[in-house]
Short mmCIF file of C-alpha atoms and ligand atoms in Angstrom, two decimals:
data_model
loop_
_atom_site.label_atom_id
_atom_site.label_comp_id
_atom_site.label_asym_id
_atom_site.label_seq_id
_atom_site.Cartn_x
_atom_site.Cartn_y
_atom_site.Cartn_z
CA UNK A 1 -40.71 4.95 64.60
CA UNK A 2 -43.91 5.55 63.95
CA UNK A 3 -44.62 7.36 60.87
CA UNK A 4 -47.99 8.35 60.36
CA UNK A 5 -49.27 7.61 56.58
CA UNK A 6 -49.88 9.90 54.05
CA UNK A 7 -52.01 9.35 51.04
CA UNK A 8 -52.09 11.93 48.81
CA UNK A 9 -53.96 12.53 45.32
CA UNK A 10 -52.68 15.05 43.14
CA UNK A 11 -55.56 16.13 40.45
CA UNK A 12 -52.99 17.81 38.18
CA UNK A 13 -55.19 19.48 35.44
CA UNK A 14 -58.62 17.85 36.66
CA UNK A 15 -61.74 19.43 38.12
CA UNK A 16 -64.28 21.93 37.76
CA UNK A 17 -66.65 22.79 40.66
CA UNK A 18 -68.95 20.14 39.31
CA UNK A 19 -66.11 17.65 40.87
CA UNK A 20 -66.32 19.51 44.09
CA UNK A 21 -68.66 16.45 45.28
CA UNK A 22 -66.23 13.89 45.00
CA UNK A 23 -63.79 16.63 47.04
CA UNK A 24 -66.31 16.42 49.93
CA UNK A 25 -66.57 12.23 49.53
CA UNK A 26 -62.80 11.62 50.00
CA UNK A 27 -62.80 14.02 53.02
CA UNK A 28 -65.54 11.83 54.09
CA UNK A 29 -63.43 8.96 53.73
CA UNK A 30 -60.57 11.04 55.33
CA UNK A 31 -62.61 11.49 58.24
CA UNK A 32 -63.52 7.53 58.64
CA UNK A 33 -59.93 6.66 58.50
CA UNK A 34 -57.77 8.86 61.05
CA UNK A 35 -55.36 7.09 61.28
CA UNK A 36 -54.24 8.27 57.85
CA UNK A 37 -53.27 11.68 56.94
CA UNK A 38 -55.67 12.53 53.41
CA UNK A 39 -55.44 15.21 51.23
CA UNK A 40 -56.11 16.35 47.58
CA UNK A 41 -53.28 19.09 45.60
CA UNK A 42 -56.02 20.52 43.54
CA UNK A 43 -56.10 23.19 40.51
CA UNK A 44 -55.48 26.39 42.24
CA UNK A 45 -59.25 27.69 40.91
CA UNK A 46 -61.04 24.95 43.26
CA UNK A 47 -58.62 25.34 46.56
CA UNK A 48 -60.99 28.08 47.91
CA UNK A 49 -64.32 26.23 47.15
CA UNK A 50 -62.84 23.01 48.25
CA UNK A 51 -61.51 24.46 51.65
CA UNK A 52 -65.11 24.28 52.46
CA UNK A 53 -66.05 20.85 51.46
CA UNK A 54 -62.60 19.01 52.50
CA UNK A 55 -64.18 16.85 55.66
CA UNK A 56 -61.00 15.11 57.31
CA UNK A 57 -58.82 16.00 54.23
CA UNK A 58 -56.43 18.78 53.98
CA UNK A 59 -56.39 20.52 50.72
CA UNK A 60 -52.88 21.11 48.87
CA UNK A 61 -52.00 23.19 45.95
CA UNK A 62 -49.47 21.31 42.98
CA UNK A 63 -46.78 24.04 42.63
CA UNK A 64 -46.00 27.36 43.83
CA UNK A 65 -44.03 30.60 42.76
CA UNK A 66 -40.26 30.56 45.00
CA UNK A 67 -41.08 35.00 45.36
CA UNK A 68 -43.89 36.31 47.94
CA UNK A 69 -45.36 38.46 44.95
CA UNK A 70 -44.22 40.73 42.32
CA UNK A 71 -44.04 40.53 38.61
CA UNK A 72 -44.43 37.47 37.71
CA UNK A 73 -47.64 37.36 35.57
CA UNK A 74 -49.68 33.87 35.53
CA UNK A 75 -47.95 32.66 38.34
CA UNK A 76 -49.25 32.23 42.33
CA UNK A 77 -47.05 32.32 45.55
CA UNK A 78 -47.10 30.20 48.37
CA UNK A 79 -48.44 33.41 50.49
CA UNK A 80 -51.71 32.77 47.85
CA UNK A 81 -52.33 29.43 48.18
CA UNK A 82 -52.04 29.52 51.58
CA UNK A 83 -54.68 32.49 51.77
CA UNK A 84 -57.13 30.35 49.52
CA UNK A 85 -56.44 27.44 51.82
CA UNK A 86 -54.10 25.25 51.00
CA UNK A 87 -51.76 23.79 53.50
CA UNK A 88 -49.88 22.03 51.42
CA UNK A 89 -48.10 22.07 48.56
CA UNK A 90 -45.82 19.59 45.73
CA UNK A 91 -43.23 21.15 44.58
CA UNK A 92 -41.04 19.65 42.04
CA UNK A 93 -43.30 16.88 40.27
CA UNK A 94 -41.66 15.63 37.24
CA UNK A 95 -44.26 17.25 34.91
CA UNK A 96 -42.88 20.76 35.78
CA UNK A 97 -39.07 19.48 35.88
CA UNK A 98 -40.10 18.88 32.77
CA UNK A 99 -42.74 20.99 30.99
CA UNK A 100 -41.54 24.25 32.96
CA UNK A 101 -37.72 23.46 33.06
CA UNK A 102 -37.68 23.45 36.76
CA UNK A 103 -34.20 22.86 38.00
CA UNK A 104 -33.15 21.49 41.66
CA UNK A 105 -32.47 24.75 42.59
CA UNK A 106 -35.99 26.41 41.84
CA UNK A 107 -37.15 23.04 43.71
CA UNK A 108 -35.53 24.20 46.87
CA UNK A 109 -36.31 27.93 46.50
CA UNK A 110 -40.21 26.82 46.13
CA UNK A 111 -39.90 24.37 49.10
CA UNK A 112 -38.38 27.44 51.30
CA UNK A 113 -40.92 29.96 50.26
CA UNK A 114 -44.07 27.46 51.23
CA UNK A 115 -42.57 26.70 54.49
CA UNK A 116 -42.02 30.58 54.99
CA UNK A 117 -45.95 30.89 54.02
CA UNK A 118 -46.99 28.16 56.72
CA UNK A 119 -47.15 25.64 53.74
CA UNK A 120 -46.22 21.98 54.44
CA UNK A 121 -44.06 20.73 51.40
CA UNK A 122 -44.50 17.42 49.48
CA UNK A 123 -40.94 17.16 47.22
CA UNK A 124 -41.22 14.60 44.15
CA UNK A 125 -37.92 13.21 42.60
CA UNK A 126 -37.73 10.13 40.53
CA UNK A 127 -36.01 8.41 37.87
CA UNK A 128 -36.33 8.59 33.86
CA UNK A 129 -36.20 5.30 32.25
CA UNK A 130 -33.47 5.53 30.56
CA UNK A 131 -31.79 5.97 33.97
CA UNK A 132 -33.68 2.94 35.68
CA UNK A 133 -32.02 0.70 32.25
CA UNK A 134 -28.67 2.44 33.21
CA UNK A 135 -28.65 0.58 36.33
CA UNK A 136 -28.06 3.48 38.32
CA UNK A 137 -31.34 4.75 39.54
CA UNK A 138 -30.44 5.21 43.35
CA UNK A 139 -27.45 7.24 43.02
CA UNK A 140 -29.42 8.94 40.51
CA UNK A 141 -32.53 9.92 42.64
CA UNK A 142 -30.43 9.92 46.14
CA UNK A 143 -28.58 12.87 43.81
CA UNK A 144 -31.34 14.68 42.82
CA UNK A 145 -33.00 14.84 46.39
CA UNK A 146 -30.21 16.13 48.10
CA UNK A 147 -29.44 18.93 45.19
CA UNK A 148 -33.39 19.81 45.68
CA UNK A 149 -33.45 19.71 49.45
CA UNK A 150 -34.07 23.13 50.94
CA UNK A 151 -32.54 24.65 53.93
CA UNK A 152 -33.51 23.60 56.79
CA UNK A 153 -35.53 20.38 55.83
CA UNK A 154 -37.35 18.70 58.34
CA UNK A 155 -39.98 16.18 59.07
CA UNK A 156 -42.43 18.35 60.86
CA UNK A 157 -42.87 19.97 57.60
CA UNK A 158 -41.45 18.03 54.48
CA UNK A 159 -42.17 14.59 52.96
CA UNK A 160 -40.61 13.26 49.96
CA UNK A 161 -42.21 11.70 47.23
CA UNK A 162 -40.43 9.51 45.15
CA UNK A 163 -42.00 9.11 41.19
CA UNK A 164 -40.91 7.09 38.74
CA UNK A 165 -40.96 8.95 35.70
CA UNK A 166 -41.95 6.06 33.50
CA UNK A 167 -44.86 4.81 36.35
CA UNK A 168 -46.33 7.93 36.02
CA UNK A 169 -49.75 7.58 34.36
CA UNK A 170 -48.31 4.71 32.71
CA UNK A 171 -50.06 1.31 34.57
CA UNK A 172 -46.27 0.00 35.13
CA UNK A 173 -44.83 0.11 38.63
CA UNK A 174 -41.16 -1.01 39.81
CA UNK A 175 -40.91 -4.14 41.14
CA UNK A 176 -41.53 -4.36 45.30
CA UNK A 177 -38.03 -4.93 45.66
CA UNK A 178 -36.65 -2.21 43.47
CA UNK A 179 -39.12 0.23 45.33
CA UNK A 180 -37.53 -1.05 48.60
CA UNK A 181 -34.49 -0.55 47.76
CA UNK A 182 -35.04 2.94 46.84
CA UNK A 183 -36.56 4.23 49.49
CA UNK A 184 -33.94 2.71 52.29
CA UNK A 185 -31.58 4.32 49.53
CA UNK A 186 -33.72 7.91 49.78
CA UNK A 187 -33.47 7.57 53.58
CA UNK A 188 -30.05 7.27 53.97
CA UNK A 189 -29.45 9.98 51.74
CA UNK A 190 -32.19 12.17 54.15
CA UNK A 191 -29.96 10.82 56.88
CA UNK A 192 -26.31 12.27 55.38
CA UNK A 193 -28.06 15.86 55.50
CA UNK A 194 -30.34 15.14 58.19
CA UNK A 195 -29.44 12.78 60.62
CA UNK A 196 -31.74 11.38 63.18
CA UNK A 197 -34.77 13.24 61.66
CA UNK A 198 -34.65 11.27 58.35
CA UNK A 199 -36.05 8.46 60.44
CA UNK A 200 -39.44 10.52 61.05
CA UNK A 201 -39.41 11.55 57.33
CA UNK A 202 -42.27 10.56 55.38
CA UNK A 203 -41.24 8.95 51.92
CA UNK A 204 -44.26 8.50 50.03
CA UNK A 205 -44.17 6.29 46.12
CA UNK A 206 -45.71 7.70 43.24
CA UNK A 207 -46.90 6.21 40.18
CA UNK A 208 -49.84 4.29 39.25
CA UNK A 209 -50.85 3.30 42.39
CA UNK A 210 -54.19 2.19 42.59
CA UNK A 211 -56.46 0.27 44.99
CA UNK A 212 -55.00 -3.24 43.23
CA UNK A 213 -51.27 -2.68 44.39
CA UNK A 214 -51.63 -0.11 47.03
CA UNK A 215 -51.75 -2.66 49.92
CA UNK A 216 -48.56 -4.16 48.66
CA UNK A 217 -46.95 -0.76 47.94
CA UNK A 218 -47.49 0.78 51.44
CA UNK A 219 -46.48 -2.37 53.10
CA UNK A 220 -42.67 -1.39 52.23
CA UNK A 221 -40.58 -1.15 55.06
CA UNK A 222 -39.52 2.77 54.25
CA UNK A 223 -42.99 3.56 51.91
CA UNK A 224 -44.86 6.04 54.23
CA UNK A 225 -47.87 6.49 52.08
CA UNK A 226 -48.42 7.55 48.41
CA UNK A 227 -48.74 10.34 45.83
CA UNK A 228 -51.96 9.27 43.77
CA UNK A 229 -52.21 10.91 40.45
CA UNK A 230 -55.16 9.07 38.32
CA UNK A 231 -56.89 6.98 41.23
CA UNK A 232 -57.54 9.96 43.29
CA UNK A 233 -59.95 11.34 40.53
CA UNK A 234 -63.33 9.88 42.49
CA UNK A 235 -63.91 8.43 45.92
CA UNK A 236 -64.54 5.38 44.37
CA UNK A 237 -61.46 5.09 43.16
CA UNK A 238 -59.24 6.58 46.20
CA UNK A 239 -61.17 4.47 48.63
CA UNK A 240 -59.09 1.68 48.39
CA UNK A 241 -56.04 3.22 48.16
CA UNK A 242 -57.09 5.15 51.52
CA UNK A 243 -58.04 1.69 53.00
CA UNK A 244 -55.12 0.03 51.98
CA UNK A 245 -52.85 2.96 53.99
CA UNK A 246 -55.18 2.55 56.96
C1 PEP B 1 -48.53 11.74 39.86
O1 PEP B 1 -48.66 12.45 38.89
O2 PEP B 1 -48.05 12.24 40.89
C2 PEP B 1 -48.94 10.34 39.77
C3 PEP B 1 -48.42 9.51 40.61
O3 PEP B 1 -49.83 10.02 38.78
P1 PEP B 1 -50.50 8.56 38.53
O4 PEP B 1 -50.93 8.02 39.87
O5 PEP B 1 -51.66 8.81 37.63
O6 PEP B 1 -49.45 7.69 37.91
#
């Protein structure tokens, strides 16, 4: 099958240009492990300065706007990003579901207007706790992907990223076997609306994955590398999450 990893650290509301050193030591690390795809989905004010620093490492942007341009004050499109020098983008992390009401709809919309900019598209769905103590967090999730899926989806240009809610900055992480399970449960669902290209499509986990359970993490069957939210902060810290993935 062969599906390349992807390790992924997503800064949220971190850096200043002062940080722009540790930018240019996880491309170095990037660079000394090709066999794993690195990048950092940075504040939109550093994409520019990092796009000069990355090394081996793409650089990726944490949201975009679903419109080319227009009226839309505050906000930056995919066409932007892309400009600056991004070539990725998340769309749909739980934090905007959530702090910007972002529905599965608007996911799909955002997805479709970063492809249409050249952007590839990392799309986060996960569970809320509640829903994991319901007992029904695959149907759940499996739900949400396919009602955020955009038109078109494909693995030459979309991974998913599945996120616990409750793992999120939290130190808690499902158990192996209930991340298993969701995953062969998220490809299946890929599969229904897919078919054979769900097999090349790169599931990554999210939530508080660090270089202590990273190994263990990305040696899950259907776990194709990881969205890295705290640990991606420094090189020192993403090393061994990189390592791990290698
Ligand atoms: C994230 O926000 O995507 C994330 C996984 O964060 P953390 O690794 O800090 O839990």
């Amino acid at each position: 099958m062969g599906r390349r990893k992807l390790v992924v650290g997503n800064w949220k509301m971190n850096g200043l240009r002062a940080q722009l050193g540790e930018v240019e030591a996880i491309g170095g690390l990037a660079r000394d492990h090709a066999a794993v795809e690195v990048g950092l989905c940075l504040p939109a004010t550093l994409i520019a300065a990092a796009d000069g620093v990355k090394g081996g490492a793409f650089i990726g942007a944490q949201d975009c706007h679903m419109k080319a341009n227009g009226a839309h004050t505050g906000c930056l499109s995919a066409v932007m990003l892309a400009e600056a020098g991004a070539s990725w983008t998340i769309v749909g992390h739980s934090e905007r579901r959530q702090d910007q009401g972002e529905t599965d709809a608007d996911i799909a919309a955002k997805a479709l207007a970063a492809k249409a900019a050249g952007l590839k598209v990392i799309l986060c769905v996960g569970e809320s706790l509640d829903v994991r103590d319901a007992g029904n967090a695959e149907a759940v999730v499996s739900a949400q992907l396919l009602a955020s899926l955009p038109e078109g989806a494909a693995s030459d240009w979309l991974a998913i990223a599945y996120e616990p809610i409750w793992a999120i900055g939290t130190g808690r992480i499902p158990t192996m076997e209930a991340v298993a399970t969701m995953h062969a449960a998220l490809r299946a669902a890929l599969a229904s609306r897919i078919g054979a290209d769900a097999d090349a499509m790169r599931i990554l986990y999210g939530g508080s994955m660090n270089g202590d359970n990273a190994a263990e993490l990305l040696a899950i069957a259907d776990v194709d590398g990881g969205l890295i939210g705290g640990a991606s902060l420094t090189a020192e810290k993403f090393a061994p999450v990189i390592a791990a993935a290698a």
